[in-house]
mmCIF file of C-alpha atoms in Angstrom:
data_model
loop_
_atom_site.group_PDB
_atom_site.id
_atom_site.type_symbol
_atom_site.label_atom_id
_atom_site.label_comp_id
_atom_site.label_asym_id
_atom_site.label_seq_id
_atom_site.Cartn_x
_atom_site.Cartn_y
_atom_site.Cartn_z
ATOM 1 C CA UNK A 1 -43.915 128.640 -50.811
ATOM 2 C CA UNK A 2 -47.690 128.805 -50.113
ATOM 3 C CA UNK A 3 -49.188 127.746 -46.706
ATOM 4 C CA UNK A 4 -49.617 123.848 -46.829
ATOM 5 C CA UNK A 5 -53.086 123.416 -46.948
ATOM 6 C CA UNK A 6 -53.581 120.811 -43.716
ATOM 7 C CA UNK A 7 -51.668 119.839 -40.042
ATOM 8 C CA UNK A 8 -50.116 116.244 -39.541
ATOM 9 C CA UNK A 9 -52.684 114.575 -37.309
ATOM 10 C CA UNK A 10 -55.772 116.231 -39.390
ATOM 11 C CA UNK A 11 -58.473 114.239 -41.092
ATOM 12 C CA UNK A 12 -59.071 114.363 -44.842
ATOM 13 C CA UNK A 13 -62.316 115.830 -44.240
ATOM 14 C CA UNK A 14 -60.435 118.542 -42.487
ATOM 15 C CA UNK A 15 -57.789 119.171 -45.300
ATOM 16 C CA UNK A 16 -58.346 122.445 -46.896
ATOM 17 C CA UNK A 17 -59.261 122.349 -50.731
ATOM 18 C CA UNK A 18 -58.103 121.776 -53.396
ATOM 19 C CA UNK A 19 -54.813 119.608 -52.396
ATOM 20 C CA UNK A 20 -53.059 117.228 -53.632
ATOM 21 C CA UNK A 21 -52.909 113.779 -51.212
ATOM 22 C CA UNK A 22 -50.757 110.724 -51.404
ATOM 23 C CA UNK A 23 -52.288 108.007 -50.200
ATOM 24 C CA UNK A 24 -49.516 106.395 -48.355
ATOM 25 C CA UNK A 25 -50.340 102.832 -48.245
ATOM 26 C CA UNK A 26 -50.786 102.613 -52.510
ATOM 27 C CA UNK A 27 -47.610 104.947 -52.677
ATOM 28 C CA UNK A 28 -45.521 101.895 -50.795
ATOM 29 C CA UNK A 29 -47.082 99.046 -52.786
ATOM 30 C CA UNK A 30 -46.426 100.621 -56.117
ATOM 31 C CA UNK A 31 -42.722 100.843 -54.902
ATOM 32 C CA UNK A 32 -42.439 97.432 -53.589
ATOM 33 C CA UNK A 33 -44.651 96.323 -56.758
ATOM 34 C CA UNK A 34 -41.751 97.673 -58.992
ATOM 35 C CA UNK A 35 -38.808 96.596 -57.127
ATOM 36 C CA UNK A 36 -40.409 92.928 -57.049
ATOM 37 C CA UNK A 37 -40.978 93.158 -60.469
ATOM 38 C CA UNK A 38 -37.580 93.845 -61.830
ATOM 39 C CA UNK A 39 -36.144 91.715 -59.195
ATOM 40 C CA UNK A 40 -32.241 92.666 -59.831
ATOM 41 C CA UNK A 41 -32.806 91.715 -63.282
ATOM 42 C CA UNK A 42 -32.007 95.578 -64.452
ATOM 43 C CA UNK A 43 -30.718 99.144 -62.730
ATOM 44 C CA UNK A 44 -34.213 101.473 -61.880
ATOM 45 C CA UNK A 45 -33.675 105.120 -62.377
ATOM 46 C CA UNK A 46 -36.936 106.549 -61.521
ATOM 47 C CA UNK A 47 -37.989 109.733 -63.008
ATOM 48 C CA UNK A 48 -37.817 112.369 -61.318
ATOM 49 C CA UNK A 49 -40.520 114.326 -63.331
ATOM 50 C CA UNK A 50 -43.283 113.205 -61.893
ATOM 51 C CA UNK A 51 -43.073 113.900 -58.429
ATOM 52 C CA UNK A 52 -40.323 117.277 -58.364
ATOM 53 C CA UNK A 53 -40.176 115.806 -54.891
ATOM 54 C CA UNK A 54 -36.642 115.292 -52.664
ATOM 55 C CA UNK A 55 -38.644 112.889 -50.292
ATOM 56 C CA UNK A 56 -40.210 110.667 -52.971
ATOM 57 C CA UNK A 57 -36.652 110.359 -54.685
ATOM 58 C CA UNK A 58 -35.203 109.299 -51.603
ATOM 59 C CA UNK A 59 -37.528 106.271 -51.054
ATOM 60 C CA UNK A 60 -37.397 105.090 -54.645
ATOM 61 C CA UNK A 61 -33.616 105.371 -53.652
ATOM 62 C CA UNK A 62 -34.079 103.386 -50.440
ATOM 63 C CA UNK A 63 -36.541 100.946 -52.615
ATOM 64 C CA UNK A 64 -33.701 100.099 -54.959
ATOM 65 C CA UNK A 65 -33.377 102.734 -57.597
ATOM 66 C CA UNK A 66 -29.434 103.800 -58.230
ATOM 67 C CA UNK A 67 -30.698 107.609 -58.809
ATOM 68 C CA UNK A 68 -33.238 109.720 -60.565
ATOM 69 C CA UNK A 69 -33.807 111.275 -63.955
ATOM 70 C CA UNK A 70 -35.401 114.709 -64.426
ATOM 71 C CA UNK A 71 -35.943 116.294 -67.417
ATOM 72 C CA UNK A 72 -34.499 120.146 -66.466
ATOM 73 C CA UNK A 73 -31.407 121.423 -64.963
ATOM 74 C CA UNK A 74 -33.491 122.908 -62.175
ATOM 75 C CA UNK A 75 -35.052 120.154 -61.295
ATOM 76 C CA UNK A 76 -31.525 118.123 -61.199
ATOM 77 C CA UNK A 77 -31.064 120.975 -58.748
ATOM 78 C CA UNK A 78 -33.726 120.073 -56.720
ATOM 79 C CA UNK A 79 -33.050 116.652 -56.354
ATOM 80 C CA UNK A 80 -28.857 116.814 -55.856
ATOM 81 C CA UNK A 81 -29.919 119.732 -53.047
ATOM 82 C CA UNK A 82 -32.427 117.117 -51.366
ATOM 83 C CA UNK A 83 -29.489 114.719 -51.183
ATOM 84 C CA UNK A 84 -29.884 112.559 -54.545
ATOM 85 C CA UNK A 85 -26.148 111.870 -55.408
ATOM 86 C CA UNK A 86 -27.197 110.080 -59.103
ATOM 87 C CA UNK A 87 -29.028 112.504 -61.525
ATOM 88 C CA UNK A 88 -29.412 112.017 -65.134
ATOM 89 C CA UNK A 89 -30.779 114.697 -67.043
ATOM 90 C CA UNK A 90 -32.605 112.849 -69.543
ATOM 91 C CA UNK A 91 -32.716 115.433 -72.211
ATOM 92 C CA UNK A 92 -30.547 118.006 -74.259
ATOM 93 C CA UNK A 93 -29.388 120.852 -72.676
ATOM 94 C CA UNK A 94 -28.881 123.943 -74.674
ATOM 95 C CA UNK A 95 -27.625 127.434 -74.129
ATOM 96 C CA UNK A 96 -24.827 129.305 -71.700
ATOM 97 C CA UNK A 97 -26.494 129.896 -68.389
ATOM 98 C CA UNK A 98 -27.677 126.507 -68.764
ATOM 99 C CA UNK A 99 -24.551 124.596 -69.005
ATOM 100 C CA UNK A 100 -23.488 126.781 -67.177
ATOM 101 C CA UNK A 101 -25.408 125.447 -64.031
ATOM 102 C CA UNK A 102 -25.216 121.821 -65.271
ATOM 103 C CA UNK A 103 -21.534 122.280 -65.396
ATOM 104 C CA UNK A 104 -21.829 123.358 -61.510
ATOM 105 C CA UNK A 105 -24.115 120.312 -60.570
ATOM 106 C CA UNK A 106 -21.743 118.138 -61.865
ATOM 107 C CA UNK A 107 -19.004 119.213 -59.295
ATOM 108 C CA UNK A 108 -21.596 118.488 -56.830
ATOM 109 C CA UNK A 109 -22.802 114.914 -58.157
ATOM 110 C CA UNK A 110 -22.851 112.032 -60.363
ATOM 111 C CA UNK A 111 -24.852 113.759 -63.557
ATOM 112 C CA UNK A 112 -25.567 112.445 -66.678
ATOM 113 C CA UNK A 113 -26.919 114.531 -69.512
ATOM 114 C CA UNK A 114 -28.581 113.586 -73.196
ATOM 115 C CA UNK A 115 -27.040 114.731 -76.290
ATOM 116 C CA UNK A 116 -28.238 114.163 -80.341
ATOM 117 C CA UNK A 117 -25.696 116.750 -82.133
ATOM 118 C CA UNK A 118 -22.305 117.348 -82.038
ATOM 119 C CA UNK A 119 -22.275 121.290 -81.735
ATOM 120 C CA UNK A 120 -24.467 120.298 -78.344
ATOM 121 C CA UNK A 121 -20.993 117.781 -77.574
ATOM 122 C CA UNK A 122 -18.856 120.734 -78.138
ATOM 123 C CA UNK A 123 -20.655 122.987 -76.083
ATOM 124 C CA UNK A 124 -21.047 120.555 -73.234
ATOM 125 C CA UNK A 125 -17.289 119.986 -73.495
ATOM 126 C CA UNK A 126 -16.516 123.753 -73.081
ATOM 127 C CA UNK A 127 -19.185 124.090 -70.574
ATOM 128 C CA UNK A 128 -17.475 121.487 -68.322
ATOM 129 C CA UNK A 129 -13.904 122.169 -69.431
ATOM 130 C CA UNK A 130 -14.677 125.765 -68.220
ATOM 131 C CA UNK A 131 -15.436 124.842 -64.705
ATOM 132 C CA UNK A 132 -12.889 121.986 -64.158
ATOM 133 C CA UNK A 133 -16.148 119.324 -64.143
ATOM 134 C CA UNK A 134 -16.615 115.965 -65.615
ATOM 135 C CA UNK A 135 -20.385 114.625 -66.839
ATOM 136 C CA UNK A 136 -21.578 111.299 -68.288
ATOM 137 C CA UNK A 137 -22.631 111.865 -71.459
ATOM 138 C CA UNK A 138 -25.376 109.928 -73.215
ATOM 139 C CA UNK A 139 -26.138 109.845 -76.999
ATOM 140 C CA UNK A 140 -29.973 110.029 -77.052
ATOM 141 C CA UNK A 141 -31.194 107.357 -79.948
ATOM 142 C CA UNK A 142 -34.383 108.123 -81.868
ATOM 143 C CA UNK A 143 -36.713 104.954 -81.506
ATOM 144 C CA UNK A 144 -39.707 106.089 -83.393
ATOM 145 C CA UNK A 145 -40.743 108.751 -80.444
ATOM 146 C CA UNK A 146 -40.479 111.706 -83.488
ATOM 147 C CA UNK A 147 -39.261 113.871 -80.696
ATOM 148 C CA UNK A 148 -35.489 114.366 -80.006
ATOM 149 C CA UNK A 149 -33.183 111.767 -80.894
ATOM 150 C CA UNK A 150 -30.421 110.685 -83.448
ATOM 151 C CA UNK A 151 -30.499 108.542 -85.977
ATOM 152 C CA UNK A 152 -29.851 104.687 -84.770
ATOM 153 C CA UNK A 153 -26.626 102.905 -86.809
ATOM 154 C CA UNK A 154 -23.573 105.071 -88.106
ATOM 155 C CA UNK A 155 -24.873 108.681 -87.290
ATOM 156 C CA UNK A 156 -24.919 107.782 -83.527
ATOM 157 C CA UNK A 157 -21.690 106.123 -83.818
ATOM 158 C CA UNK A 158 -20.105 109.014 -85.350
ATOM 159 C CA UNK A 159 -21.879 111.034 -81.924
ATOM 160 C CA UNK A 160 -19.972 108.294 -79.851
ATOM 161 C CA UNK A 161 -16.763 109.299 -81.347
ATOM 162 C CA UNK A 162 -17.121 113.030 -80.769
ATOM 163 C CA UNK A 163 -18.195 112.246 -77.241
ATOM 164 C CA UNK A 164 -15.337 109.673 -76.536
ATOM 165 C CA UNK A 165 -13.073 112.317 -77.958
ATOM 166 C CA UNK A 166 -14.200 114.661 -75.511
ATOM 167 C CA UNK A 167 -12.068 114.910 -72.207
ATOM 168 C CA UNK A 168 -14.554 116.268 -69.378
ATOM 169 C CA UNK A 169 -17.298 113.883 -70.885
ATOM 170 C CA UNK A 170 -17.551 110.832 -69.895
ATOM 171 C CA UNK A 171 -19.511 108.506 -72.778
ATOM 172 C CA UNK A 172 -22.094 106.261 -70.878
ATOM 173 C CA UNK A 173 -24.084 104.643 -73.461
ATOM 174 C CA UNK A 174 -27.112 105.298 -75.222
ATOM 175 C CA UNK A 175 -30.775 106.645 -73.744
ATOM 176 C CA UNK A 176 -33.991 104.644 -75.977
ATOM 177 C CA UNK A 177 -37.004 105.771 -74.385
ATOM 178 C CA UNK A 178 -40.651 105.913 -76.558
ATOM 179 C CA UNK A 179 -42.797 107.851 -74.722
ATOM 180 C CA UNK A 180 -45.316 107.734 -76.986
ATOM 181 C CA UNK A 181 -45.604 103.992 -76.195
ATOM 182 C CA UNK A 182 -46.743 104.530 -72.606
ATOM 183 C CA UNK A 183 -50.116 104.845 -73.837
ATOM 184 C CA UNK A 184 -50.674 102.465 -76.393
ATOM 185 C CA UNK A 185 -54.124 100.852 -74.977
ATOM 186 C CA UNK A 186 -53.291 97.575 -76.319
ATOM 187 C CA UNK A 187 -50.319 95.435 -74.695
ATOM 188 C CA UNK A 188 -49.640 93.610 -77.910
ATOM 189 C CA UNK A 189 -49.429 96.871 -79.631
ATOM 190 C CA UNK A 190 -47.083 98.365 -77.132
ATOM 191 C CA UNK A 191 -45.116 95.031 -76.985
ATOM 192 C CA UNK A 192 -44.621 95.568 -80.779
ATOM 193 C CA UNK A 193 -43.603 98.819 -80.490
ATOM 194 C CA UNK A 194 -40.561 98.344 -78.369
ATOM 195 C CA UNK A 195 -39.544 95.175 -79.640
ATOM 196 C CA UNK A 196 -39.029 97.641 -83.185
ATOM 197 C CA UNK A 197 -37.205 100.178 -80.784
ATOM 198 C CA UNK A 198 -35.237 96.973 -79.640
ATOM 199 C CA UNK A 199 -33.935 96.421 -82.753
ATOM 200 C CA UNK A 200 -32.488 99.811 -82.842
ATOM 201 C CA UNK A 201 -30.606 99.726 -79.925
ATOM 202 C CA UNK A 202 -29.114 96.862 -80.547
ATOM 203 C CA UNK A 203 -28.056 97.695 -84.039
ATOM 204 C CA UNK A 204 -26.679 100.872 -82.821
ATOM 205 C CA UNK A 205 -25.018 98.308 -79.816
ATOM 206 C CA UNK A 206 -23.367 96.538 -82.664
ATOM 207 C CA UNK A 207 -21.900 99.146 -84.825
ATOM 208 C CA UNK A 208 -20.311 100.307 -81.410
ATOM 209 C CA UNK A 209 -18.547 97.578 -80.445
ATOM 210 C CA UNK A 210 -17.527 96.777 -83.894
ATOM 211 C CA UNK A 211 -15.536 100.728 -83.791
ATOM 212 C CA UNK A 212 -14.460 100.094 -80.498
ATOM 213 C CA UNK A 213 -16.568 101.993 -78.352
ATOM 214 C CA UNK A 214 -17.819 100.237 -75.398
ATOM 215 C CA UNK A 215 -21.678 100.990 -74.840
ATOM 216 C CA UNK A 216 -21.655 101.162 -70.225
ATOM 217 C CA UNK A 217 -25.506 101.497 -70.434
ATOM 218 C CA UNK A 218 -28.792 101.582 -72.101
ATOM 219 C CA UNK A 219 -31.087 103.432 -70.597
ATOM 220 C CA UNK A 220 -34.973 104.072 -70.945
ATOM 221 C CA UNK A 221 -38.453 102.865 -70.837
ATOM 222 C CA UNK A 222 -41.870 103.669 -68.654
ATOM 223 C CA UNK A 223 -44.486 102.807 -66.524
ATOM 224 C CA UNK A 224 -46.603 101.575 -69.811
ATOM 225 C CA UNK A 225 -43.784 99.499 -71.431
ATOM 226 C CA UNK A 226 -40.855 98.815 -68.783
ATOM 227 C CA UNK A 227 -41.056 95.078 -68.697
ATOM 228 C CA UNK A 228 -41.199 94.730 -72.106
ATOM 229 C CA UNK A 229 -37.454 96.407 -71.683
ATOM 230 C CA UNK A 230 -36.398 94.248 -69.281
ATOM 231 C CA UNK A 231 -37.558 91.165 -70.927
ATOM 232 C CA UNK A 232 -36.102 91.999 -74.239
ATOM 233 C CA UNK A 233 -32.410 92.426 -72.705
ATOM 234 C CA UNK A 234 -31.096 95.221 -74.806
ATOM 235 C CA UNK A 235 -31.687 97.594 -71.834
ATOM 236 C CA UNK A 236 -29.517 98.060 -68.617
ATOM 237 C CA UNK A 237 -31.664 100.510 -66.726
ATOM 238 C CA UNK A 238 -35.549 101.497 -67.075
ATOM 239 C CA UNK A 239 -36.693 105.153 -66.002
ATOM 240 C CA UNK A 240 -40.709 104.710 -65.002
ATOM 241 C CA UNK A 241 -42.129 107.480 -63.230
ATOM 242 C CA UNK A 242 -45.639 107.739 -62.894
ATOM 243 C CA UNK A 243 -45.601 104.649 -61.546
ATOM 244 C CA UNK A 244 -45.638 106.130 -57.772
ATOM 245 C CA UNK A 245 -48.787 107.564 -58.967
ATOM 246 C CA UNK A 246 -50.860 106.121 -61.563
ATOM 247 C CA UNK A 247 -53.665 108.655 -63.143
ATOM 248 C CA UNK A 248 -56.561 108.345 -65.096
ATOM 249 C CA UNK A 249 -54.785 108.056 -68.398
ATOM 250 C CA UNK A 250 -52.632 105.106 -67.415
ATOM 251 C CA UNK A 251 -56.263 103.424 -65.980
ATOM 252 C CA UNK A 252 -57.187 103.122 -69.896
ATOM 253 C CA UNK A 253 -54.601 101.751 -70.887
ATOM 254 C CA UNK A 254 -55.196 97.559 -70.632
ATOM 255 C CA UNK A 255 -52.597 95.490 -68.663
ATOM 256 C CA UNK A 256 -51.717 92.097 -68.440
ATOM 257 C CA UNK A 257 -48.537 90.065 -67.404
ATOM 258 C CA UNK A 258 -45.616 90.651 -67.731
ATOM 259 C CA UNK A 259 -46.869 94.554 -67.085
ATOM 260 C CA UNK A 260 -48.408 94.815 -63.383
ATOM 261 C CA UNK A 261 -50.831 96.849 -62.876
ATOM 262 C CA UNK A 262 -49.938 99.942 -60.094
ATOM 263 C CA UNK A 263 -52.445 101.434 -57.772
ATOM 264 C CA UNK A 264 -53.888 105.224 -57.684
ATOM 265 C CA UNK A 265 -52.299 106.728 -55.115
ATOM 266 C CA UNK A 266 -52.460 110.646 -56.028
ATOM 267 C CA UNK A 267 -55.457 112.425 -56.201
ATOM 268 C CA UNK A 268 -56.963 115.969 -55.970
ATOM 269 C CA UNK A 269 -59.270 116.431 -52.819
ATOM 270 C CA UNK A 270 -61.910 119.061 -54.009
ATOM 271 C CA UNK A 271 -64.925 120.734 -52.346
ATOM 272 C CA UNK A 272 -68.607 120.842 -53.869
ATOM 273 C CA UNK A 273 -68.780 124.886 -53.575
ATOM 274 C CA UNK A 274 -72.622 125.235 -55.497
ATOM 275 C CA UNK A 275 -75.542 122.916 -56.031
ATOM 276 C CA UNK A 276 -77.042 125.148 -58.892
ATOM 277 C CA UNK A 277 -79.213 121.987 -60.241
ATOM 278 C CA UNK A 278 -80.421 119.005 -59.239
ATOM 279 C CA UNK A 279 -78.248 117.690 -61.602
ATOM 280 C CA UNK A 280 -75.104 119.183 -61.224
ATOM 281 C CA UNK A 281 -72.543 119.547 -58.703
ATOM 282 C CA UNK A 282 -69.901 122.432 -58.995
ATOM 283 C CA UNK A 283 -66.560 122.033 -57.022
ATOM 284 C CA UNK A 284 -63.559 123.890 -56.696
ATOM 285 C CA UNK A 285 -61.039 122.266 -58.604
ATOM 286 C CA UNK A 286 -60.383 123.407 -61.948
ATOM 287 C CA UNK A 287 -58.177 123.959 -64.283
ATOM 288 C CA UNK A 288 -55.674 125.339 -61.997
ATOM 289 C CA UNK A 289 -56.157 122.103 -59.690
ATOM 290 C CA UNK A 290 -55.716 119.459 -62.608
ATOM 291 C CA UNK A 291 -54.321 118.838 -65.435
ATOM 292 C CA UNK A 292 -56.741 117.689 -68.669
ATOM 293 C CA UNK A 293 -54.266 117.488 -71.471
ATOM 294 C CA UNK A 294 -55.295 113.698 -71.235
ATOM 295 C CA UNK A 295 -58.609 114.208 -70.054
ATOM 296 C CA UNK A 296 -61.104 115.151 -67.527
ATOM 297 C CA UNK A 297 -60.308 113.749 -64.060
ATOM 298 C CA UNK A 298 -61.916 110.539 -62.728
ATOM 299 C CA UNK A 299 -64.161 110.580 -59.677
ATOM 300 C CA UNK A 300 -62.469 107.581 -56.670
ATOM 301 C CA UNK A 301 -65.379 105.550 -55.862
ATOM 302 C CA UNK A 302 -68.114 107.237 -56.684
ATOM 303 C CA UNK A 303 -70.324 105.296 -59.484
ATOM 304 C CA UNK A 304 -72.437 106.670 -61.726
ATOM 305 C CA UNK A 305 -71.188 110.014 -61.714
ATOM 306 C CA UNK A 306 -68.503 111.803 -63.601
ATOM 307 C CA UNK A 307 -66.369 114.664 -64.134
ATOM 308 C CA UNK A 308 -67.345 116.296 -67.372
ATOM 309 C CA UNK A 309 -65.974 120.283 -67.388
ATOM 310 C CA UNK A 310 -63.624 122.642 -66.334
ATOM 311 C CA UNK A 311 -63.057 126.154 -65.863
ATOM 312 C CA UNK A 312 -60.155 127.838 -64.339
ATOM 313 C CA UNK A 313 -61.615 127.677 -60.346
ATOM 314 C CA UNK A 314 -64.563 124.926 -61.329
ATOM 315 C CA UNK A 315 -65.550 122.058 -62.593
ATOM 316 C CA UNK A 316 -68.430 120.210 -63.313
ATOM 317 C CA UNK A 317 -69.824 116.752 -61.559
ATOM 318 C CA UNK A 318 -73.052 115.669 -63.428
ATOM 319 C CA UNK A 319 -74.019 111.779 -63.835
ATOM 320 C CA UNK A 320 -72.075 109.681 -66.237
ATOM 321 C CA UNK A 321 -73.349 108.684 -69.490
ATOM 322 C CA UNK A 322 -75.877 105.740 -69.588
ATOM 323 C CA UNK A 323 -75.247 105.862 -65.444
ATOM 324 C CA UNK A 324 -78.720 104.904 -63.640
ATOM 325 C CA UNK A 325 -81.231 107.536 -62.492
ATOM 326 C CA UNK A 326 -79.985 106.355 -58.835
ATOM 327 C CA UNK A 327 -76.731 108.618 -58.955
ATOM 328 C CA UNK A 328 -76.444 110.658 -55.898
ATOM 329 C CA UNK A 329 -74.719 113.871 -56.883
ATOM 330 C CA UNK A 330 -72.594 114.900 -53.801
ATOM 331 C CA UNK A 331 -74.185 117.375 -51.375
ATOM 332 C CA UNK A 332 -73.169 121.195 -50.868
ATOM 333 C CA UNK A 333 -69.633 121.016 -48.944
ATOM 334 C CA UNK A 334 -68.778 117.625 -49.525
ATOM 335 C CA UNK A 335 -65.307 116.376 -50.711
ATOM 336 C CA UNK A 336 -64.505 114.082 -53.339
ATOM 337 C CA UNK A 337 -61.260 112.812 -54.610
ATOM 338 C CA UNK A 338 -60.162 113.393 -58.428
ATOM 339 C CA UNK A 339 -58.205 111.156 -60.019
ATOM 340 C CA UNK A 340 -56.181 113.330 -62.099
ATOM 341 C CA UNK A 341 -55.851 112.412 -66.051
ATOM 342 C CA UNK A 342 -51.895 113.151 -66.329
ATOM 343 C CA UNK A 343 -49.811 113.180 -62.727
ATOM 344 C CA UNK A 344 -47.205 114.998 -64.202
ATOM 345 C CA UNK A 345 -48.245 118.223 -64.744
ATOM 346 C CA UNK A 346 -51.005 118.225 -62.076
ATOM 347 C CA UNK A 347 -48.188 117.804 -59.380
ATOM 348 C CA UNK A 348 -46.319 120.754 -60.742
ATOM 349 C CA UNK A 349 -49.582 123.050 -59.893
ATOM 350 C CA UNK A 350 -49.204 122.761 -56.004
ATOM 351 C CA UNK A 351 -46.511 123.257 -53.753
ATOM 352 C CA UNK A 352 -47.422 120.039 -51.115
ATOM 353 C CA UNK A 353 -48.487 116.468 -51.036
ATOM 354 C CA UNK A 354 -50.669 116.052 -48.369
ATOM 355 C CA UNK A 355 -49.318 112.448 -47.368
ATOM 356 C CA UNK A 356 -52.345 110.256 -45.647
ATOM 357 C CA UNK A 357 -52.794 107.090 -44.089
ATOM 358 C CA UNK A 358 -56.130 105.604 -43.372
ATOM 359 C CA UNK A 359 -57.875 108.747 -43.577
ATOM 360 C CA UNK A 360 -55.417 111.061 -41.361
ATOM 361 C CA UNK A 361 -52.520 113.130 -42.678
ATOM 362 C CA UNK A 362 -49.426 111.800 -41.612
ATOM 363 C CA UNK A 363 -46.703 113.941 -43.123
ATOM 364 C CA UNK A 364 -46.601 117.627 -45.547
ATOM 365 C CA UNK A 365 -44.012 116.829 -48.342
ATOM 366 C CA UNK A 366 -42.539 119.643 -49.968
ATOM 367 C CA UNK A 367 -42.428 119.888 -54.145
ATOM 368 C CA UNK A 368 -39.208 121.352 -54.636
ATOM 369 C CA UNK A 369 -38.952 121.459 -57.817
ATOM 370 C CA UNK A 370 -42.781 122.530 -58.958
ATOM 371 C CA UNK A 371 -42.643 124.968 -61.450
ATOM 372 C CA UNK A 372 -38.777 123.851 -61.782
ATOM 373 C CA UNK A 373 -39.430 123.834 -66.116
ATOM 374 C CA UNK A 374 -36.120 125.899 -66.791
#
């Protein structure tokens, strides 16, 4: 793991660049903000995916949450190594060494795993029959995502069966998340979206009971949508993860009750390494420093002036579009907080959070699991 790039006790002018910093007091209100939110009213499982941190997953634990998702057997790793006894991996898992490995996790934990085809059940089964384990099993229902997912009504039934008939799985219901949902701008939109989805699951609910098969748990939902979930009562547990976070994506997105609204609480500190025009700031987070799959970065409190390109080691501050002649480009060494546009993969680019309070670095968290994609 690389050198952390600042000291407990330093200031954030002091932290060297680029890092990623947690702003601890946001970081605690958008846990609180959740757990007041759901108020007992359904099971949180956050995800896992976000962060790739043992630290974080502990105090959404400690907030409330029953466990984590991730989305990859090495990040369940991760997290069951830093202590989390409640891992779901929210996704198929194919091929040997894999199950292999899941197969050994779930010795060491409570795991949960997705599944949408019954060669996957039958491999699973072997996989854990092999190594004397037992694994909740999940059938993962496609809810207009277009991703992975099977069919809701009598083809996910049929999955039940060959789940239920398997002995070292354990059948724990059904997983309906949309992700594409998350960032539907509109809140009626989104609100329609997963009352459709609802429909699904609760078909598929019926059509289970009616063969049998008792349906533990429904499990899904996100930061965009999760109250919608909760409100609609077909789900048992939400999984919201960038949440903790926020990022410049989820800022355009609108939001209005019953969805709060979390804080920013991770950003990228960067340096202003050239002033090659009056106009035009260059500093030294790039590509490799943030993610723009959902856009440039945003700039924290500083109006008038915007992020518009990257490179791999640069990018480009220059005023916004229609801002006033009055923007003050940053001067030559200055630092500036990004607000990344996706959390996700800009947190698996660096091996630290740089954890502040008030403007001083508090604490160095480790991300375990960054570049944990296998």
């Amino acid at each position: 793991m690389a050198q952390a790039p600042a000291q407990v006790g330093m200031r954030l002018d002091e932290v060297d660049t680029p890092a990623l910093v947690l702003e601890l007091d946001a970081f605690e209100s958008n846990l609180k903000r959740l757990a007041d939110c759901v108020a007992g009213r359904v099971r949180v499982r956050a995800h896992a995916k976000t962060h790739k941190c043992p630290e974080i997953a502990r105090r959404q634990v400690a907030a409330g949450a029953v466990g984590v998702c991730c989305q990859k057997v090495s990040e369940a790793e991760a997290m069951v190594e830093g202590g989390i006894a409640d891992v779901l991996v929210s996704n198929e898992v194919v091929g040997a060494r894999k199950l292999e490995r899941l197969a050994a996790l779930a010795k060491r934990a409570r795991l949960g795993v997705c599944a949408d085809n019954e060669d996957n059940v039958r491999q699973l089964q072997a996989a854990m029959q092999r190594a004397g384990a037992r694994i909740d099993a999940y059938i993962e229902l496609e809810v207009g995502m277009h991703r992975c997912g099977i069919a809701p009504g009598e083809p996910a039934v049929a999955l039940a069966r060959a789940i239920a008939a398997s002995p070292n799985l354990r059948f724990a219901g059904i997983q309906a998340y949309h992700g594409r949902a998350q960032h539907i701008r509109s809140v009626e939109e989104r609100r329609a979206v997963i009352t459709n989805a609802c429909l699904h699951v609760k078909q598929t609910k019926t059509l289970l009971k009616e063969a049998g098969i008792e349906c533990p748990v429904v499990t899904g939902a996100g930061s965009g949508t999760f109250m919608f979930e909760v409100e609609l009562g077909a789900w048992d547990e939400i999984q919201p993860g960038s949440y903790v976070f926020m990022d410049a994506d989820y800022a355009r997105n609108e939001w209005a009750p019953p969805l709060p609204r979390f804080e920013h609480s991770l950003f990228v500190l960067a340096t202003v390494m050239s002033r090659p025009a009056p106009a035009l700031a260059i500093v030294d987070a790039g590509l490799k420093a943030s993610s723009v799959d959902s856009g440039m970065p945003g700039l924290w409190q500083r109006p008038g002036l915007a992020y518009t390109r990257a490179s791999d080691e640069h990018g480009c501050i220059e005023p916004a579009t229609g801002a006033t002649s009055g923007a003050v480009l940053p001067a030559l060494g200055e630092k500036l907080l990004l607000v990344p546009g996706h959390c996700d993969p800009t947190v698996n680019l660096y091996d630290w959070y740089v954890c502040v309070r008030r403007g001083v670095v508090e604490a160095l968290w480790p991300i375990a699991a960054r570049g944990a994609v296998y």
